């Protein structure tokens, strides 16, 4: 029979997985909302033209247009914005529930993790409000994207920690594992920076600043204003819908994002190669596949002129690559050594090689 403590942990685990799936939906919906230019679909917050949903019938729309003459109702943009808010609000409630459960088990190893997560998602809600009130100020939009990825990442690792699945490896293999760990952390860092660059590219409407590939305006190094493109002290407003930067500044942002993609490719491939040599061949293939998928989607965005489906998938692909790296790295750091005795040496070596041949020792 399951003990009270085990039952409590089981509930937390299930709730964390539901929250994690919901966080993925929120990240994808956020990308969709941004890409269909619905970030200002509702000029107020947290409602929409004073409604809990959004104005639908003719009378409601007419009244909303009178109250907000500078932001006429566009139903094609109001519903994505409000759906994003509904899902984000539901996620906040789930994290609150997780936090409440964690306070019932304050000695749990994930107690601090859950409470930090709550603070992050509250800050994320504030960024959502400021995105509207500051009229899509690029600094806030980019921070909102990073906040969403941070929330998703913390929920994902929380699920990993609550699973509490022991992962063991022969002690003789730990030196090889330790050599993997720093590169895995570097890979996570460059992917996070690249996601930030992607957010800056999107919030400044620079995704098509270079309409060709692999060159940009048919040049390997076109005119670009990096100072203006990365001026994070640019003034606020009145409205950043459609972007406010000149062409050369947007080109600089796009070029930097491409250079970042090249750096991510080199480092993640290095990690995948080293993982293969260490014996984690399934993980090596997984990371390579996630990387190639994301790079392919990025190229397709340019050559196909930013189709909505591929653009949304590119955002989801960034989350997929980040979560893959986080999972791999977390499991590298939580591996524990098994001391192998001298008896049955040949059998033990054979068993270790079987474990190292794939993902079984990190699953």
CSV table of C-alpha atoms in Angstrom, one decimal:
chain,number,residue,atom,x,y,z
A,1,UNK,CA,0.0,0.0,0.0
A,2,UNK,CA,1.3,3.5,-1.0
A,3,UNK,CA,2.3,5.6,2.0
A,4,UNK,CA,1.0,9.1,2.5
A,5,UNK,CA,4.4,10.6,1.5
A,6,UNK,CA,4.6,8.5,-1.6
A,7,UNK,CA,1.0,9.4,-2.5
A,8,UNK,CA,1.8,13.1,-2.0
A,9,UNK,CA,4.9,12.8,-4.3
A,10,UNK,CA,2.9,11.0,-6.9
A,11,UNK,CA,0.3,13.8,-7.0
A,12,UNK,CA,3.1,16.4,-7.4
A,13,UNK,CA,4.7,14.3,-10.2
A,14,UNK,CA,1.4,14.1,-12.1
A,15,UNK,CA,0.6,17.8,-11.6
A,16,UNK,CA,4.1,18.8,-12.7
A,17,UNK,CA,3.7,16.8,-15.9
A,18,UNK,CA,0.4,18.4,-16.7
A,19,UNK,CA,1.9,21.8,-16.0
A,20,UNK,CA,4.9,21.0,-18.3
A,21,UNK,CA,2.6,20.0,-21.2
A,22,UNK,CA,0.6,23.2,-20.6
A,23,UNK,CA,3.8,25.2,-20.6
A,24,UNK,CA,4.6,23.8,-24.0
A,25,UNK,CA,1.2,24.9,-25.3
A,26,UNK,CA,1.7,28.4,-23.8
A,27,UNK,CA,5.1,28.8,-25.5
A,28,UNK,CA,3.7,27.7,-28.9
A,29,UNK,CA,0.6,29.9,-28.5
A,30,UNK,CA,2.9,32.8,-27.6
A,31,UNK,CA,4.9,32.3,-30.8
A,32,UNK,CA,1.7,32.1,-32.8
A,33,UNK,CA,0.3,35.2,-31.2
A,34,UNK,CA,3.5,37.1,-31.9
A,35,UNK,CA,3.7,35.9,-35.5
A,36,UNK,CA,0.2,36.8,-36.5
A,37,UNK,CA,0.8,40.3,-35.0
A,38,UNK,CA,-1.8,39.8,-32.3
A,39,UNK,CA,0.4,41.0,-29.4
A,40,UNK,CA,-1.8,44.2,-29.3
A,41,UNK,CA,-5.0,42.4,-30.3
A,42,UNK,CA,-6.4,43.5,-26.9
A,43,UNK,CA,-5.2,47.0,-26.0
A,44,UNK,CA,-6.0,46.5,-22.3
A,45,UNK,CA,-4.9,43.9,-19.7
A,46,UNK,CA,-6.0,41.4,-18.3
A,47,UNK,CA,-9.3,41.6,-20.1
A,48,UNK,CA,-9.9,42.5,-23.8
A,49,UNK,CA,-11.7,45.7,-24.5
A,50,UNK,CA,-13.2,45.4,-21.0
A,51,UNK,CA,-14.4,41.9,-21.6
A,52,UNK,CA,-13.4,38.6,-19.9
A,53,UNK,CA,-13.3,37.0,-23.4
A,54,UNK,CA,-13.3,39.4,-26.3
A,55,UNK,CA,-16.0,41.5,-28.1
A,56,UNK,CA,-18.0,39.3,-30.5
A,57,UNK,CA,-21.3,40.7,-31.6
A,58,UNK,CA,-21.8,43.9,-33.5
A,59,UNK,CA,-22.9,45.9,-30.5
A,60,UNK,CA,-19.9,44.9,-28.4
A,61,UNK,CA,-17.5,45.7,-31.2
A,62,UNK,CA,-19.1,49.1,-31.8
A,63,UNK,CA,-18.9,50.0,-28.1
A,64,UNK,CA,-15.2,48.8,-27.9
A,65,UNK,CA,-14.3,50.9,-31.0
A,66,UNK,CA,-15.8,53.9,-29.3
A,67,UNK,CA,-13.8,53.4,-26.1
A,68,UNK,CA,-10.6,52.5,-28.0
A,69,UNK,CA,-10.7,54.6,-31.2
A,70,UNK,CA,-7.0,54.2,-31.8
A,71,UNK,CA,-7.3,50.3,-31.5
A,72,UNK,CA,-10.3,49.1,-33.5
A,73,UNK,CA,-11.4,45.5,-32.9
A,74,UNK,CA,-9.9,42.9,-35.1
A,75,UNK,CA,-11.4,39.5,-34.1
A,76,UNK,CA,-8.7,37.6,-36.0
A,77,UNK,CA,-6.2,39.1,-33.5
A,78,UNK,CA,-8.2,39.3,-30.3
A,79,UNK,CA,-8.9,35.6,-29.9
A,80,UNK,CA,-5.2,34.5,-30.2
A,81,UNK,CA,-4.2,37.0,-27.6
A,82,UNK,CA,-6.9,36.0,-25.2
A,83,UNK,CA,-6.4,32.3,-25.7
A,84,UNK,CA,-2.7,32.8,-24.8
A,85,UNK,CA,-3.8,34.6,-21.7
A,86,UNK,CA,-6.2,31.9,-20.7
A,87,UNK,CA,-3.6,29.1,-21.0
A,88,UNK,CA,-1.0,31.2,-19.3
A,89,UNK,CA,-3.4,31.9,-16.4
A,90,UNK,CA,-4.2,28.2,-16.1
A,91,UNK,CA,-0.5,27.5,-15.9
A,92,UNK,CA,-0.1,30.0,-13.1
A,93,UNK,CA,-2.8,28.2,-11.2
A,94,UNK,CA,-1.1,24.8,-11.7
A,95,UNK,CA,2.2,26.2,-10.4
A,96,UNK,CA,0.4,27.7,-7.4
A,97,UNK,CA,-1.0,24.2,-6.7
A,98,UNK,CA,2.4,22.7,-7.0
A,99,UNK,CA,3.7,25.3,-4.6
A,100,UNK,CA,0.9,24.6,-2.1
A,101,UNK,CA,1.8,20.9,-2.2
A,102,UNK,CA,5.5,21.6,-1.8
A,103,UNK,CA,4.8,23.6,1.4
A,104,UNK,CA,3.2,20.4,2.8
A,105,UNK,CA,6.6,18.7,2.4
A,106,UNK,CA,9.1,21.4,3.1
A,107,UNK,CA,11.9,19.0,3.5
A,108,UNK,CA,11.5,17.8,-0.1
A,109,UNK,CA,14.6,18.4,-2.3
A,110,UNK,CA,12.3,20.2,-4.8
A,111,UNK,CA,10.8,22.7,-2.2
A,112,UNK,CA,13.0,25.6,-3.2
A,113,UNK,CA,12.8,24.7,-6.9
A,114,UNK,CA,9.0,24.9,-6.8
A,115,UNK,CA,8.9,28.2,-5.0
A,116,UNK,CA,11.5,29.8,-7.3
A,117,UNK,CA,9.3,28.6,-10.2
A,118,UNK,CA,6.3,30.4,-8.7
A,119,UNK,CA,8.3,33.7,-8.5
A,120,UNK,CA,9.4,33.3,-12.2
A,121,UNK,CA,5.9,32.7,-13.5
A,122,UNK,CA,4.6,35.7,-11.5
A,123,UNK,CA,7.3,37.8,-13.1
A,124,UNK,CA,6.4,36.3,-16.4
A,125,UNK,CA,2.8,37.4,-15.9
A,126,UNK,CA,4.1,40.9,-15.3
A,127,UNK,CA,6.1,40.8,-18.6
A,128,UNK,CA,2.8,39.8,-20.3
A,129,UNK,CA,1.1,42.9,-19.0
A,130,UNK,CA,4.0,45.1,-19.9
A,131,UNK,CA,4.1,43.7,-23.4
A,132,UNK,CA,0.7,45.2,-23.9
A,133,UNK,CA,1.0,48.4,-21.8
A,134,UNK,CA,4.4,49.3,-23.4
A,135,UNK,CA,3.1,48.5,-26.9
A,136,UNK,CA,5.5,45.6,-27.8
A,137,UNK,CA,8.7,47.3,-26.6
A,138,UNK,CA,11.3,44.8,-28.0
A,139,UNK,CA,13.2,44.6,-24.7
A,140,UNK,CA,10.0,43.4,-22.9
A,141,UNK,CA,8.9,41.1,-25.7
A,142,UNK,CA,12.3,39.4,-25.7
A,143,UNK,CA,12.3,39.1,-21.9
A,144,UNK,CA,8.7,37.6,-22.1
A,145,UNK,CA,10.0,35.0,-24.5
A,146,UNK,CA,12.9,34.1,-22.3
A,147,UNK,CA,10.6,34.0,-19.3
A,148,UNK,CA,8.4,31.5,-21.0
A,149,UNK,CA,11.4,29.3,-21.9
A,150,UNK,CA,12.7,29.6,-18.3
A,151,UNK,CA,9.3,28.5,-16.9
A,152,UNK,CA,9.1,25.5,-19.3
A,153,UNK,CA,12.7,24.5,-18.5
A,154,UNK,CA,12.2,24.6,-14.8
A,155,UNK,CA,9.0,22.6,-15.0
A,156,UNK,CA,10.8,20.0,-17.2
A,157,UNK,CA,13.6,19.6,-14.7
A,158,UNK,CA,11.1,19.5,-11.9
A,159,UNK,CA,9.5,16.5,-13.6
A,160,UNK,CA,13.0,14.9,-13.9
A,161,UNK,CA,13.7,15.5,-10.2
A,162,UNK,CA,10.3,14.2,-9.1
A,163,UNK,CA,10.8,11.1,-11.1
A,164,UNK,CA,13.7,10.3,-8.8
A,165,UNK,CA,14.9,7.5,-11.1
A,166,UNK,CA,18.4,6.2,-10.1
A,167,UNK,CA,20.9,6.2,-12.9
A,168,UNK,CA,24.1,4.3,-12.4
A,169,UNK,CA,27.2,3.6,-14.3
A,170,UNK,CA,30.4,1.8,-13.7
A,171,UNK,CA,32.9,4.0,-11.8
A,172,UNK,CA,35.6,3.5,-14.5
A,173,UNK,CA,33.5,5.4,-16.9
A,174,UNK,CA,33.0,8.5,-14.8
A,175,UNK,CA,36.1,10.4,-16.1
A,176,UNK,CA,34.6,10.2,-19.6
A,177,UNK,CA,31.3,11.5,-18.2
A,178,UNK,CA,33.0,14.4,-16.4
A,179,UNK,CA,34.6,15.5,-19.7
A,180,UNK,CA,31.2,15.7,-21.2
A,181,UNK,CA,29.7,17.9,-18.5
A,182,UNK,CA,31.4,21.2,-19.2
A,183,UNK,CA,30.7,21.1,-22.9
A,184,UNK,CA,27.1,20.2,-22.2
A,185,UNK,CA,26.8,23.3,-20.1
A,186,UNK,CA,28.4,25.4,-22.8
A,187,UNK,CA,25.9,24.0,-25.3
A,188,UNK,CA,23.0,25.0,-23.1
A,189,UNK,CA,24.4,28.5,-22.7
A,190,UNK,CA,24.8,29.1,-26.4
A,191,UNK,CA,21.4,27.8,-27.1
A,192,UNK,CA,19.9,30.2,-24.5
A,193,UNK,CA,21.8,33.1,-26.1
A,194,UNK,CA,20.5,32.0,-29.5
A,195,UNK,CA,17.0,31.9,-28.2
A,196,UNK,CA,17.4,35.4,-26.9
A,197,UNK,CA,18.8,36.5,-30.3
A,198,UNK,CA,15.8,34.9,-31.9
A,199,UNK,CA,13.5,36.8,-29.6
A,200,UNK,CA,15.3,40.0,-30.4
A,201,UNK,CA,15.0,39.2,-34.2
A,202,UNK,CA,11.3,38.5,-33.9
A,203,UNK,CA,10.5,41.5,-31.7
A,204,UNK,CA,12.3,43.9,-34.1
A,205,UNK,CA,10.7,42.3,-37.1
A,206,UNK,CA,14.1,41.3,-38.6
A,207,UNK,CA,13.3,37.7,-39.6
A,208,UNK,CA,13.2,38.7,-43.3
A,209,UNK,CA,15.9,41.4,-43.1
A,210,UNK,CA,18.0,39.0,-45.2
A,211,UNK,CA,15.7,37.6,-47.8
A,212,UNK,CA,18.2,35.2,-49.3
A,213,UNK,CA,20.3,32.3,-48.0
A,214,UNK,CA,23.2,31.7,-47.4
A,215,UNK,CA,24.1,35.2,-48.5
A,216,UNK,CA,22.3,38.3,-47.3
A,217,UNK,CA,21.1,40.8,-50.0
A,218,UNK,CA,23.4,38.7,-52.3
A,219,UNK,CA,26.4,39.6,-50.2
A,220,UNK,CA,28.4,37.6,-47.6
A,221,UNK,CA,28.7,40.7,-45.5
A,222,UNK,CA,26.1,43.4,-46.4
A,223,UNK,CA,25.8,46.9,-44.8
A,224,UNK,CA,24.7,46.5,-41.2
A,225,UNK,CA,24.3,48.8,-38.3
A,226,UNK,CA,25.1,46.7,-35.2
A,227,UNK,CA,25.1,49.7,-32.8
A,228,UNK,CA,21.6,50.6,-33.6
A,229,UNK,CA,20.4,47.1,-34.0
A,230,UNK,CA,21.5,46.2,-30.5
A,231,UNK,CA,20.7,49.5,-28.8
A,232,UNK,CA,18.8,48.1,-25.7
A,233,UNK,CA,18.4,51.7,-24.5
A,234,UNK,CA,16.1,52.7,-27.3
A,235,UNK,CA,13.2,54.8,-26.3
A,236,UNK,CA,9.8,53.4,-25.4
A,237,UNK,CA,6.9,53.6,-27.8
A,238,UNK,CA,4.6,54.8,-28.8
A,239,UNK,CA,4.1,51.5,-30.7
A,240,UNK,CA,6.5,48.9,-31.9
A,241,UNK,CA,4.1,46.9,-34.0
A,242,UNK,CA,5.9,46.3,-37.3
A,243,UNK,CA,9.2,47.4,-35.8
A,244,UNK,CA,10.9,50.8,-35.5
A,245,UNK,CA,14.4,50.1,-36.7
A,246,UNK,CA,16.0,51.0,-40.0
A,247,UNK,CA,16.9,48.4,-42.6
A,248,UNK,CA,20.7,48.2,-41.8
A,249,UNK,CA,19.9,47.8,-38.1
A,250,UNK,CA,17.5,44.9,-38.8
A,251,UNK,CA,20.1,43.3,-41.1
A,252,UNK,CA,22.6,43.4,-38.3
A,253,UNK,CA,20.2,41.6,-36.0
A,254,UNK,CA,19.5,38.9,-38.6
A,255,UNK,CA,23.2,38.4,-39.4
A,256,UNK,CA,24.0,38.0,-35.7
A,257,UNK,CA,21.2,35.4,-35.4
A,258,UNK,CA,22.7,33.5,-38.3
A,259,UNK,CA,26.2,33.6,-36.8
A,260,UNK,CA,24.7,32.4,-33.5
A,261,UNK,CA,23.1,29.5,-35.3
A,262,UNK,CA,26.4,28.5,-36.8
A,263,UNK,CA,28.0,28.6,-33.3
A,264,UNK,CA,25.2,26.5,-31.8
A,265,UNK,CA,25.6,24.0,-34.7
A,266,UNK,CA,29.4,23.6,-34.1
A,267,UNK,CA,29.1,23.2,-30.3
A,268,UNK,CA,26.1,20.9,-30.3
A,269,UNK,CA,27.7,18.7,-32.9
A,270,UNK,CA,30.9,18.6,-30.9
A,271,UNK,CA,28.8,17.5,-27.9
A,272,UNK,CA,27.0,14.9,-30.0
A,273,UNK,CA,30.3,13.5,-31.3
A,274,UNK,CA,31.8,13.3,-27.9
A,275,UNK,CA,28.6,11.7,-26.6
A,276,UNK,CA,28.9,9.0,-29.4
A,277,UNK,CA,32.5,8.3,-28.5
A,278,UNK,CA,31.6,8.0,-24.8
A,279,UNK,CA,28.9,5.5,-25.6
A,280,UNK,CA,25.7,7.5,-25.4
A,281,UNK,CA,24.9,6.8,-29.1
A,282,UNK,CA,21.1,7.2,-28.8
A,283,UNK,CA,21.6,10.6,-27.1
A,284,UNK,CA,24.1,11.6,-29.8
A,285,UNK,CA,21.6,10.8,-32.5
A,286,UNK,CA,18.8,12.5,-30.6
A,287,UNK,CA,20.8,15.8,-30.1
A,288,UNK,CA,22.0,15.8,-33.7
A,289,UNK,CA,18.4,15.3,-34.9
A,290,UNK,CA,17.0,18.1,-32.8
A,291,UNK,CA,19.8,20.4,-34.0
A,292,UNK,CA,19.3,19.6,-37.7
A,293,UNK,CA,15.5,20.0,-37.4
A,294,UNK,CA,15.9,23.5,-35.9
A,295,UNK,CA,18.5,24.6,-38.4
A,296,UNK,CA,16.4,23.3,-41.3
A,297,UNK,CA,13.3,25.2,-40.0
A,298,UNK,CA,15.4,28.4,-39.7
A,299,UNK,CA,16.6,28.1,-43.2
A,300,UNK,CA,13.1,27.3,-44.4
A,301,UNK,CA,11.8,30.5,-42.7
A,302,UNK,CA,14.1,32.6,-44.9
A,303,UNK,CA,13.8,30.8,-48.3
A,304,UNK,CA,10.0,30.4,-47.9
A,305,UNK,CA,9.5,34.0,-46.6
A,306,UNK,CA,8.4,33.1,-43.1
A,307,UNK,CA,5.3,30.9,-43.5
A,308,UNK,CA,3.3,30.8,-40.3
A,309,UNK,CA,3.4,27.1,-39.7
A,310,UNK,CA,7.2,26.8,-40.1
A,311,UNK,CA,7.8,30.0,-38.1
A,312,UNK,CA,5.8,28.6,-35.2
A,313,UNK,CA,7.6,25.2,-35.5
A,314,UNK,CA,10.9,27.1,-35.4
A,315,UNK,CA,10.0,28.5,-32.0
A,316,UNK,CA,8.8,25.0,-30.8
A,317,UNK,CA,12.1,23.6,-32.2
A,318,UNK,CA,14.1,25.9,-30.1
A,319,UNK,CA,12.3,24.7,-27.0
A,320,UNK,CA,12.8,21.1,-28.1
A,321,UNK,CA,16.5,21.5,-28.6
A,322,UNK,CA,16.9,23.3,-25.2
A,323,UNK,CA,14.9,20.7,-23.3
A,324,UNK,CA,16.9,17.9,-25.0
A,325,UNK,CA,20.1,19.5,-23.9
A,326,UNK,CA,18.8,20.1,-20.4
A,327,UNK,CA,17.7,16.5,-20.0
A,328,UNK,CA,21.0,15.1,-21.2
A,329,UNK,CA,23.0,17.4,-19.0
A,330,UNK,CA,20.8,16.8,-15.9
A,331,UNK,CA,21.2,13.1,-16.3
A,332,UNK,CA,25.0,13.4,-16.8
A,333,UNK,CA,25.2,15.3,-13.5
A,334,UNK,CA,23.0,12.9,-11.6
A,335,UNK,CA,24.7,9.7,-12.7
A,336,UNK,CA,26.1,7.7,-9.7
A,337,UNK,CA,29.0,5.3,-9.8
A,338,UNK,CA,28.8,1.6,-9.3
A,339,UNK,CA,31.9,0.1,-7.8
A,340,UNK,CA,32.8,-2.9,-9.9
A,341,UNK,CA,34.6,-5.7,-8.0
A,342,UNK,CA,37.3,-7.9,-9.4
A,343,UNK,CA,35.0,-11.0,-9.6
A,344,UNK,CA,33.5,-11.9,-12.9
A,345,UNK,CA,35.4,-9.0,-14.6
A,346,UNK,CA,34.6,-10.1,-18.1
A,347,UNK,CA,30.9,-10.3,-17.4
A,348,UNK,CA,30.9,-6.9,-15.7
A,349,UNK,CA,32.7,-5.3,-18.6
A,350,UNK,CA,30.3,-6.8,-21.0
A,351,UNK,CA,27.3,-5.5,-19.0
A,352,UNK,CA,28.8,-2.0,-18.9
A,353,UNK,CA,29.3,-1.9,-22.6
A,354,UNK,CA,25.7,-2.9,-23.2
A,355,UNK,CA,24.6,0.0,-20.9
A,356,UNK,CA,26.9,2.4,-22.7
A,357,UNK,CA,25.8,1.3,-26.2
A,358,UNK,CA,22.7,3.4,-26.0
A,359,UNK,CA,20.4,5.6,-23.9
A,360,UNK,CA,19.6,2.9,-21.3
A,361,UNK,CA,22.0,4.3,-18.7
A,362,UNK,CA,20.5,7.8,-19.0
A,363,UNK,CA,16.8,7.0,-19.7
